[in-house]
Amino acid sequence: MSSKEQWATRVGLVLAMAGNAVGLGNFLRFPVQAVQNGGGAFLIPYFVSFLLLGIPLLWVEWSIGKYGGQYGKHSTPFMFHQMNKRWLWKYIGVFGIFTNIAIASYYSYIESWTISYMYHSIVGTFDNMSQHDVASFFSNYLDVSSATTGIPYESLVFFFICLTLNVWILSKGLSGGIEKASKIGVPLLIIFGIFLAIKALTLKAGEQGAINDGFVGLNFLWTPQFDSLANPKVWLAAAGQIFFTLSVGMGSIQCYASYLSKKDDIALNGMAAGWTNEFIEVIIGSSIIIPISIGYFGIDKVVELVQLGGLGLGFRSMPFLFEQWGPLLSALAGFAFFGLLFFAGITSSLAMGQPVMAFLQDEFKWSRNKAAIAFGIAILTLALPTIFFFEYGVFDEYDYWAGTVTLVVFAMLEVILFSWVFGIDKGWKIITESAEIKVPIVYKYILKYITPVILIMVFLGALIRPEKDDWSTLFTSKYELHEESILGKILNKGIVYNKKFFDHTYYIEFDGTVSKVEPNKIEVCDSDGEYHEFKLDKNDKPLVEPKMSIKAGDALYSGFVVNKIFWITASRLLLVSLFLGIAFLVWKAYKKQKTTL
Amino acid sequence: MNTEALIFMLVSEGIIAATTIYFFVKVLRSKKQFNEKDNHSEAS
């Protein structure tokens, strides 16, 4: 049972905590954020956020976990209940289980892409493919029904493999599964990362099709644009990056720390794990995708590509770039790149599984195997909508609400609980007792005043983010909500046309030219030259003709149309139901505890 | 690389590498007993 679990070694604990923090974002999100937010100057708000937000949150979460563990509590609802008996806190703790299940359901899907891409790199699927072919391969891969290499339902097959692997490792327990996987995964991803970084930085213009030296990309990424520091958007982006990279606000750190004893240090362990994440993110993460892609595409094209985000750059472009290195090296590089993403991913997804397992083991006395299988079934159930309706925005909805907003809300509330409700004096005692480093006293005040204020500001910033991130319009008549702000999302600001759940006509959402009209699809080229495909059912009738210029809002085809807004609303309801379902289980477990006392 | 970019990169990466190594070595060299529990060994 859960209470009999423990970490076997201290290095294992630190690597598992670091593995939890190191994720795909270290290699795909960080470099893109740096490029988009001031280059080298981005590191200034990034470091400030690490010192004022990241480190305090790490200590808070390690402390909550250690404190809860002393009472045999390994999941946040009952850790919070142990800290304050008011009914509300254990339901706020529900976020610490909800977030892990919801994120794992789409994160393990991305993780499965990396296994597939490792396989395709080794068997040479990308050999002689053009950049367009590699990008199309990714789009086809996400279309569940299409088979890229003759494996039917390929994306589903790799997802099952990935999920089974996660469940199997989780069923082996804390030291026998997670700790062993971290001891293998973290060093391997560092080795793969160093290999790719060396290859990236030794790129020479004119060799193997490269148009720039590797250092051109590094120069581009690190050149500081100091004027960006005056823009609040850059500070919010830095705070957000620190937040996501450390995996705080999720409940997984608390869970891992709950398997420590009262005499164990958390101050030094927390720092070792947190800084290892920074090492991998800033040093290795900045030396791979940007230098390689600028080496082959040039700066302008990369600036354009990063608008699609790191995932797009990683999966739509990197295999093509590795192809330039010849068959053997490209297979090795592809395997190493997607291998490092896989190890980064699995050490994080395992950390998402443990809080759920611990909850079921602690509160319902389930065996480890039963809890692991239950976690697998929950993930499978929630992941299927993201797989089948990926193009309808279900995946993005999960990521936005569970992987972004909830983290900030949960962290904000847990810091308030720790510093104000539980009390900073008691909290400080947990951080410093048995500490093997001297924790600067200034952190006691940072924890009480500064970190909660920053978190409230980050939350408010996300709530009312202005259009075009132009904060100067705030409090003026020009102010408009950004479609990605929390309020903008709730009000569906991003949806201008096709506002009904079901309709008889589909209206195009951008300007463009019709390039193909076929019985089963319409293809439209937008003003940036990107092609968009619209699938037609047999009863749908095209209302456009080839070479026709069309404007946003023009009718594209008629038939029975299920609009994106339907899937978005359905996925939000699914997430709310998940939260309420977990809250119900917490209530049931609490009632059970009361009757046994 | 231009000087500003080089300085930013070396200073940032230097601070991070040195701090990470410092903390990690401290963990490895620690003589303190780990997980010295009043409780349990892994059984199930």
XYZ file of C-alpha atoms in Angstrom, chain A residues 5-596:
592
model
C 6.386 3.194 -0.389
C 9.592 5.148 -0.050
C 12.495 6.489 -2.090
C 15.452 4.125 -2.140
C 18.177 6.745 -2.610
C 18.522 10.479 -2.316
C 19.942 10.831 -5.831
C 16.955 8.835 -7.072
C 14.599 11.289 -5.382
C 16.400 14.332 -6.851
C 16.454 12.795 -10.345
C 12.765 11.848 -10.101
C 11.920 15.405 -9.013
C 14.112 16.834 -11.791
C 12.566 14.389 -14.273
C 9.139 15.544 -13.167
C 10.107 19.138 -13.937
C 12.030 18.470 -17.155
C 9.490 18.034 -19.908
C 9.066 18.659 -23.596
C 8.734 22.371 -22.819
C 12.407 22.567 -21.808
C 13.430 21.840 -25.397
C 10.464 23.120 -27.400
C 8.845 25.911 -25.361
C 11.758 27.708 -23.673
C 13.795 28.551 -26.819
C 10.666 29.774 -28.614
C 9.689 31.938 -25.625
C 13.202 33.412 -25.496
C 13.146 34.217 -29.221
C 9.707 35.835 -28.971
C 10.381 37.804 -25.790
C 13.603 39.739 -26.070
C 16.297 37.111 -26.751
C 19.048 37.202 -24.116
C 17.183 39.949 -22.237
C 14.408 37.412 -21.571
C 16.791 35.768 -19.103
C 16.494 38.800 -16.795
C 12.759 38.427 -16.050
C 13.285 34.671 -16.246
C 15.875 34.695 -13.426
C 13.839 37.186 -11.390
C 10.816 34.900 -11.723
C 12.893 31.891 -10.755
C 14.109 33.617 -7.590
C 10.784 35.153 -6.541
C 8.313 32.616 -7.847
C 10.035 29.346 -8.759
C 12.226 28.736 -5.716
C 9.557 29.784 -3.176
C 6.957 27.575 -4.858
C 9.358 24.630 -4.898
C 9.935 24.976 -1.155
C 6.221 25.436 -0.474
C 5.314 22.298 -2.404
C 8.120 20.177 -0.917
C 7.040 21.375 2.550
C 3.347 20.657 2.029
C 4.271 17.183 0.794
C 6.636 16.440 3.655
C 4.121 17.682 6.207
C 1.264 15.650 4.703
C 3.455 12.556 4.452
C 4.065 12.626 8.187
C 0.344 12.015 8.627
C 0.234 9.347 5.932
C -1.318 11.721 3.375
C 0.090 11.572 -0.148
C -2.516 13.489 -2.155
C -3.218 17.222 -1.922
C -6.898 17.117 -0.805
C -5.952 15.423 2.449
C -2.607 17.210 2.799
C -4.502 20.511 2.666
C -7.112 19.146 5.063
C -4.298 18.265 7.467
C -3.052 21.859 7.248
C -6.455 23.427 7.803
C -9.647 21.661 8.780
C -12.037 24.044 7.019
C -14.012 22.083 4.422
C -12.985 24.328 1.540
C -9.287 23.429 1.525
C -9.688 19.749 0.803
C -11.792 20.656 -2.238
C -9.147 23.127 -3.401
C -6.767 20.187 -3.040
C -8.863 18.399 -5.684
C -6.949 20.488 -8.241
C -3.847 18.463 -7.299
C -5.466 15.293 -8.660
C -7.602 16.830 -11.400
C -4.680 18.623 -13.052
C -2.567 15.487 -13.171
C -5.268 13.375 -14.813
C -6.292 16.086 -17.271
C -2.733 16.985 -18.288
C -1.610 13.345 -18.488
C -4.470 12.631 -20.884
C -3.081 14.889 -23.608
C 0.560 14.905 -22.501
C 0.857 11.124 -22.856
C -0.517 11.540 -26.387
C 2.342 13.930 -27.253
C 4.697 11.494 -25.545
C 3.433 8.771 -27.880
C 4.323 10.949 -30.908
C 7.933 10.879 -29.734
C 7.942 7.044 -29.665
C 6.484 7.015 -33.159
C 9.063 9.534 -34.427
C 11.908 7.522 -32.858
C 10.634 4.510 -34.783
C 10.268 6.445 -38.043
C 13.732 7.988 -37.652
C 15.303 4.543 -37.298
C 13.404 2.874 -40.174
C 14.142 5.816 -42.478
C 10.581 7.007 -43.117
C 11.767 10.601 -43.473
C 14.511 9.750 -46.005
C 14.339 12.043 -49.054
C 11.216 13.809 -47.785
C 10.864 17.525 -48.518
C 10.054 20.008 -45.754
C 6.454 20.034 -46.995
C 6.313 16.199 -46.911
C 7.559 16.111 -43.305
C 4.994 18.730 -42.284
C 2.242 16.768 -44.083
C 3.423 13.571 -42.394
C 2.701 15.201 -39.024
C -0.757 16.414 -40.107
C -1.583 12.953 -41.476
C -0.312 11.338 -38.302
C -2.766 13.379 -36.270
C -5.590 12.279 -38.544
C -6.333 8.996 -36.764
C -7.803 7.239 -39.770
C -4.773 7.762 -42.022
C -1.900 5.289 -41.866
C 1.482 6.866 -42.531
C 3.428 3.624 -42.793
C 0.803 1.000 -43.297
C 0.034 0.664 -39.573
C -3.725 1.225 -39.322
C -4.740 3.767 -36.684
C -1.055 4.391 -36.135
C -1.393 7.276 -33.693
C -3.712 5.136 -31.550
C -1.298 2.171 -31.626
C 1.605 4.295 -30.398
C -0.621 5.894 -27.791
C -1.574 2.467 -26.397
C 2.103 1.460 -26.284
C 2.973 4.660 -24.440
C 0.105 4.373 -21.972
C 0.838 0.697 -21.250
C 4.459 1.562 -20.546
C 3.411 4.293 -18.109
C 0.946 2.018 -16.316
C 3.506 -0.784 -16.118
C 6.188 1.470 -14.583
C 3.675 2.970 -12.139
C 2.588 -0.508 -11.070
C 6.196 -1.258 -10.077
C 5.969 1.347 -7.348
C 7.937 4.372 -6.261
C 11.455 2.982 -5.944
C 10.990 -0.039 -8.219
C 9.323 1.910 -11.029
C 9.486 5.709 -10.986
C 12.898 6.002 -9.328
C 14.503 3.428 -11.630
C 12.948 5.041 -14.724
C 14.267 8.461 -13.616
C 17.753 7.115 -12.936
C 17.855 5.834 -16.516
C 15.809 8.553 -18.250
C 17.353 11.764 -16.897
C 21.032 10.874 -17.571
C 20.109 9.516 -21.027
C 18.242 12.651 -22.019
C 21.233 14.743 -20.920
C 23.562 12.566 -23.055
C 21.227 12.802 -26.082
C 20.910 16.557 -25.529
C 24.676 17.103 -25.358
C 25.170 15.052 -28.555
C 22.592 17.180 -30.424
C 23.908 20.456 -28.988
C 27.446 19.630 -30.151
C 26.129 18.732 -33.605
C 24.065 21.946 -33.720
C 26.912 24.199 -32.700
C 29.384 22.646 -35.131
C 27.117 23.268 -38.145
C 29.071 25.019 -40.886
C 27.484 27.184 -43.564
C 27.856 25.533 -46.965
C 28.237 22.023 -45.551
C 25.422 19.437 -45.704
C 23.027 22.059 -47.064
C 23.394 24.467 -44.121
C 23.116 28.157 -44.991
C 24.327 29.429 -41.599
C 26.819 28.367 -38.939
C 25.272 26.932 -35.782
C 26.446 29.990 -33.845
C 24.222 32.269 -35.950
C 21.201 30.703 -34.272
C 22.793 30.976 -30.863
C 23.624 34.616 -31.559
C 20.017 35.244 -32.631
C 18.627 33.605 -29.505
C 20.970 35.313 -27.055
C 21.195 38.848 -28.486
C 19.456 40.952 -25.819
C 16.691 43.334 -26.869
C 16.577 45.520 -23.784
C 13.522 47.512 -24.896
C 11.458 44.321 -24.464
C 11.932 44.622 -20.693
C 9.469 47.521 -20.615
C 6.717 45.282 -21.954
C 4.602 43.538 -19.248
C 3.949 40.724 -21.749
C 7.629 39.704 -21.518
C 7.498 39.555 -17.702
C 4.282 37.540 -17.788
C 5.813 35.190 -20.361
C 8.902 34.705 -18.140
C 6.776 34.048 -15.046
C 4.684 31.614 -17.075
C 7.743 29.795 -18.384
C 9.222 29.395 -14.877
C 5.892 28.149 -13.697
C 5.449 25.495 -16.361
C 9.053 24.373 -16.475
C 9.186 23.578 -12.756
C 5.883 21.639 -12.833
C 4.576 23.609 -9.876
C 0.865 24.025 -9.209
C 0.139 20.416 -10.125
C 0.299 18.323 -6.958
C 3.060 16.018 -8.198
C 5.920 17.623 -6.232
C 3.847 17.448 -3.046
C 3.160 13.778 -3.710
C 6.825 12.867 -4.324
C 7.921 14.835 -1.221
C 5.329 13.083 0.931
C 7.482 9.941 0.881
C 10.239 11.676 2.874
C 10.748 11.297 6.578
C 10.635 14.106 9.153
C 14.433 14.086 9.402
C 14.999 14.515 5.673
C 16.182 17.749 4.130
C 13.955 19.503 1.618
C 15.804 22.807 1.183
C 18.861 21.332 -0.543
C 16.989 18.556 -2.364
C 14.530 21.106 -3.749
C 17.355 23.320 -4.994
C 19.256 20.409 -6.574
C 16.160 19.280 -8.487
C 15.081 22.813 -9.483
C 18.526 23.876 -10.704
C 18.990 20.610 -12.625
C 15.846 21.536 -14.528
C 17.296 24.996 -15.243
C 20.566 23.446 -16.447
C 18.705 21.246 -18.919
C 16.371 24.025 -20.052
C 18.718 26.971 -20.469
C 21.982 25.286 -21.408
C 20.835 22.266 -23.421
C 17.370 23.499 -24.458
C 18.709 26.696 -26.013
C 21.389 24.853 -28.015
C 19.300 22.517 -30.157
C 16.223 23.534 -32.148
C 16.970 27.221 -32.747
C 20.625 26.807 -33.881
C 19.752 23.829 -36.114
C 16.658 25.388 -37.683
C 18.373 28.744 -38.288
C 21.340 26.830 -39.726
C 19.097 25.454 -42.487
C 16.123 27.805 -42.790
C 17.648 31.175 -41.941
C 16.383 33.672 -39.371
C 13.308 34.988 -41.244
C 11.801 31.580 -41.846
C 12.422 30.527 -38.229
C 10.776 33.711 -36.929
C 7.763 32.699 -38.998
C 7.892 29.062 -37.839
C 8.092 29.872 -34.131
C 4.663 31.497 -34.439
C 3.372 27.916 -34.703
C 5.018 27.148 -31.352
C 7.723 24.694 -30.367
C 5.664 21.582 -31.069
C 5.227 22.609 -34.691
C 8.934 23.318 -35.082
C 9.927 20.055 -33.392
C 7.638 17.677 -35.240
C 7.066 19.457 -38.566
C 10.624 20.540 -39.259
C 13.328 18.764 -37.253
C 13.142 15.378 -39.074
C 13.675 17.205 -42.382
C 16.703 19.055 -40.991
C 18.257 15.853 -39.625
C 17.879 14.342 -43.110
C 20.520 16.785 -44.353
C 23.133 14.941 -42.272
C 23.018 11.738 -44.318
C 21.230 8.427 -43.621
C 23.205 7.182 -40.601
C 23.601 10.445 -38.745
C 20.018 11.513 -39.457
C 18.698 8.239 -38.015
C 20.882 8.713 -34.933
C 19.994 12.383 -34.549
C 16.261 11.710 -35.013
C 16.402 8.883 -32.490
C 18.362 11.048 -30.023
C 16.094 14.092 -30.427
C 12.794 12.265 -30.099
C 14.393 9.968 -27.508
C 15.306 12.927 -25.338
C 11.763 14.279 -25.724
C 10.417 10.848 -24.809
C 12.494 10.575 -21.619
C 11.606 14.173 -20.730
C 7.954 13.285 -21.283
C 7.749 9.955 -19.489
C 9.498 11.139 -16.327
C 6.836 13.876 -16.191
C 3.840 11.682 -17.002
C 4.886 9.198 -14.304
C 4.891 12.081 -11.831
C 1.322 12.832 -12.913
C 0.288 9.250 -12.247
C 1.654 8.931 -8.720
C -0.699 11.457 -7.015
C -3.703 9.667 -8.501
C -2.348 6.274 -7.443
C -1.550 7.574 -3.960
C -5.083 8.941 -3.551
C -6.660 5.608 -4.493
C -4.192 3.613 -2.379
C -4.460 5.866 0.695
C -8.159 6.548 0.748
C -9.700 3.455 -0.816
C -6.984 0.920 0.100
C -6.543 -0.149 -3.501
C -3.537 -2.252 -4.450
C -0.783 -0.672 -6.526
C -1.723 -2.665 -9.634
C -5.407 -1.821 -9.349
C -4.630 1.875 -8.871
C -2.239 1.905 -11.851
C -4.827 0.269 -14.101
C -7.507 2.706 -12.905
C -5.170 5.586 -13.785
C -4.595 4.054 -17.228
C -8.329 3.685 -17.863
C -8.996 7.279 -16.764
C -6.267 8.582 -19.070
C -7.477 6.481 -21.975
C -11.060 7.684 -21.553
C -10.060 11.331 -21.417
C -7.419 11.061 -24.128
C -9.651 9.572 -26.800
C -11.538 12.854 -27.418
C -8.202 14.673 -27.832
C -7.030 12.038 -30.315
C -10.209 11.792 -32.392
C -11.141 15.468 -32.268
C -7.649 16.974 -32.222
C -8.371 19.272 -35.166
C -11.527 20.574 -33.498
C -9.560 22.128 -30.663
C -10.200 19.564 -27.884
C -6.459 19.144 -27.267
C -5.951 22.923 -27.034
C -8.886 23.274 -24.657
C -7.429 20.663 -22.268
C -4.053 22.368 -22.463
C -5.492 25.813 -21.829
C -7.737 25.017 -18.867
C -5.939 22.106 -17.191
C -2.373 22.789 -18.299
C -2.323 26.562 -17.881
C -5.126 28.263 -15.943
C -5.612 25.611 -13.254
C -1.896 25.543 -12.416
C -1.830 29.260 -11.667
C -5.057 29.121 -9.652
C -3.887 26.127 -7.630
C -0.433 27.589 -6.925
C -1.947 30.925 -5.907
C -4.310 29.252 -3.446
C -1.706 26.868 -2.020
C 0.718 29.724 -1.309
C -2.066 31.596 0.477
C -2.852 28.437 2.454
C 0.815 27.871 3.327
C 1.829 31.428 4.194
C -1.368 32.902 5.601
C -3.745 30.174 6.729
C -1.364 27.471 7.934
C 1.024 30.242 8.960
C 4.435 31.269 7.658
C 6.124 30.505 11.014
C 5.019 26.872 10.938
C 5.779 26.704 7.217
C 9.247 28.195 7.677
C 9.983 25.597 10.361
C 9.240 22.772 7.914
C 11.479 24.317 5.231
C 14.407 24.851 7.589
C 14.216 21.797 9.863
C 16.928 19.309 8.911
C 17.981 21.678 6.092
C 21.474 21.033 4.780
C 21.819 24.530 3.357
C 21.211 27.837 5.032
C 17.927 29.135 3.690
C 18.133 32.953 3.461
C 15.677 34.516 5.942
C 14.550 36.937 3.229
C 12.626 34.032 1.720
C 10.320 34.003 4.718
C 9.102 37.442 3.645
C 9.176 36.633 -0.059
C 6.953 33.629 0.674
C 4.540 35.652 2.719
C 4.236 38.777 0.607
C 5.967 38.711 -2.749
C 5.167 35.256 -4.175
C 1.409 35.494 -3.471
C 1.298 38.991 -5.005
C 3.171 37.840 -8.135
C 0.818 34.881 -8.499
C -2.238 37.105 -8.116
C -0.773 39.437 -10.762
C -0.056 36.528 -13.116
C -3.621 35.310 -12.638
C -5.148 38.768 -13.205
C -2.842 39.252 -16.193
C -4.168 36.046 -17.725
C -7.741 36.968 -16.811
C -7.826 40.336 -18.575
C -4.952 40.046 -21.081
C -5.539 42.782 -23.699
C -5.726 42.347 -27.450
C -2.246 42.296 -29.071
C -0.807 42.274 -25.519
C -1.038 46.053 -25.585
C -1.256 46.873 -21.865
C -1.216 50.607 -22.580
C -4.863 50.291 -23.657
C -5.916 49.091 -20.201
C -8.327 51.595 -18.612
C -8.896 53.248 -22.007
C -11.754 52.944 -24.479
C -9.414 51.086 -26.866
C -9.116 48.138 -24.480
C -10.298 44.808 -25.833
C -9.916 41.335 -24.398
C -7.357 39.033 -26.013
C -9.019 35.919 -27.368
C -6.568 33.828 -25.279
C -7.362 35.677 -22.024
C -9.411 33.676 -19.503
C -12.418 35.970 -19.965
C -11.892 35.980 -23.717
C -11.918 32.179 -23.728
C -15.050 31.987 -21.605
C -16.767 34.457 -23.954
C -15.437 32.513 -27.005
C -13.872 35.693 -28.383
C -11.786 33.683 -30.836
C -14.880 32.376 -32.578
C -16.215 34.989 -34.979
C -18.015 32.819 -37.512
C -19.671 29.433 -37.057
C -21.008 30.354 -33.643
C -23.798 27.749 -33.584
C -23.155 24.223 -32.304
C -24.862 22.781 -35.398
C -25.571 24.520 -38.687
C -26.522 23.913 -42.327
C -23.646 25.968 -43.726
C -19.949 26.190 -42.908
C -18.382 29.662 -43.208
C -14.675 30.097 -43.927
C -12.779 31.826 -41.101
C -9.968 33.493 -43.084
C -9.326 35.138 -46.448
C -7.873 32.948 -49.184
C -8.150 31.289 -52.568
C -9.806 27.948 -53.265
C -7.155 25.613 -54.681
C -9.054 22.317 -54.967
C -12.677 21.220 -54.855
C -13.149 17.451 -54.761
C -16.144 15.308 -53.738
C -14.558 14.585 -50.363
C -12.587 17.773 -49.674
C -12.035 21.459 -50.345
C -8.542 22.903 -50.140
C -8.031 26.608 -49.490
C -4.757 28.526 -49.577
C -4.662 31.383 -47.058
C -2.951 34.738 -47.582
C 0.283 33.396 -45.985
C 0.468 30.553 -48.519
C -0.627 27.851 -46.024
C -2.995 25.188 -47.351
C -6.069 24.198 -45.320
C -8.145 21.130 -46.047
C -11.860 20.861 -45.287
C -13.233 17.322 -45.373
C -16.673 16.806 -46.843
C -19.198 14.091 -46.049
C -21.159 12.566 -48.894
C -24.171 14.826 -48.237
C -22.126 18.036 -48.086
C -22.254 20.355 -51.108
C -19.385 22.714 -51.988
C -20.485 26.325 -52.469
C -17.187 27.452 -54.018
C -15.197 26.694 -57.149
C -11.470 26.298 -57.782
C -9.436 29.531 -58.088
C -12.228 31.492 -56.414
C -11.140 34.224 -53.994
C -13.029 34.029 -50.735
C -13.240 36.234 -47.674
C -13.696 35.337 -44.013
C -17.399 34.786 -43.420
C -18.151 33.493 -46.944
C -20.085 30.214 -47.166
C -17.778 27.292 -48.048
C -20.124 24.317 -48.139
C -23.594 23.280 -47.044
C -24.718 20.140 -45.222
C -24.989 19.061 -41.603
C -22.177 20.957 -39.883
C -20.979 20.281 -36.331
C -18.960 23.376 -35.488
C -15.768 23.600 -33.430
C -17.617 25.489 -30.690
C -19.605 22.322 -29.965
C -16.427 20.293 -29.348
C -14.883 23.109 -27.314
C -17.950 23.344 -25.080
C -18.137 19.550 -24.761
C -14.488 19.336 -23.699
C -15.000 22.086 -21.098
C -17.994 20.197 -19.703
C -15.921 17.022 -19.616
C -13.209 18.771 -17.595
C -15.772 20.237 -15.182
C -17.325 16.775 -14.774
C -13.891 15.317 -14.046
C -13.292 17.910 -11.332
C -16.708 17.290 -9.774
C -16.184 13.513 -9.983
C -12.891 13.752 -8.072
C -14.491 16.136 -5.555
C -17.197 13.520 -4.998
C -14.542 10.831 -4.362
C -12.792 13.155 -1.899
C -16.110 13.733 -0.106
C -16.718 9.966 0.000
C -13.213 9.282 1.317
C -13.637 11.983 3.961
C -16.965 10.494 5.095
C -15.310 7.072 5.273
C -12.484 8.471 7.395
C -14.971 10.078 9.778
C -16.928 6.872 10.267
C -13.796 4.811 10.955
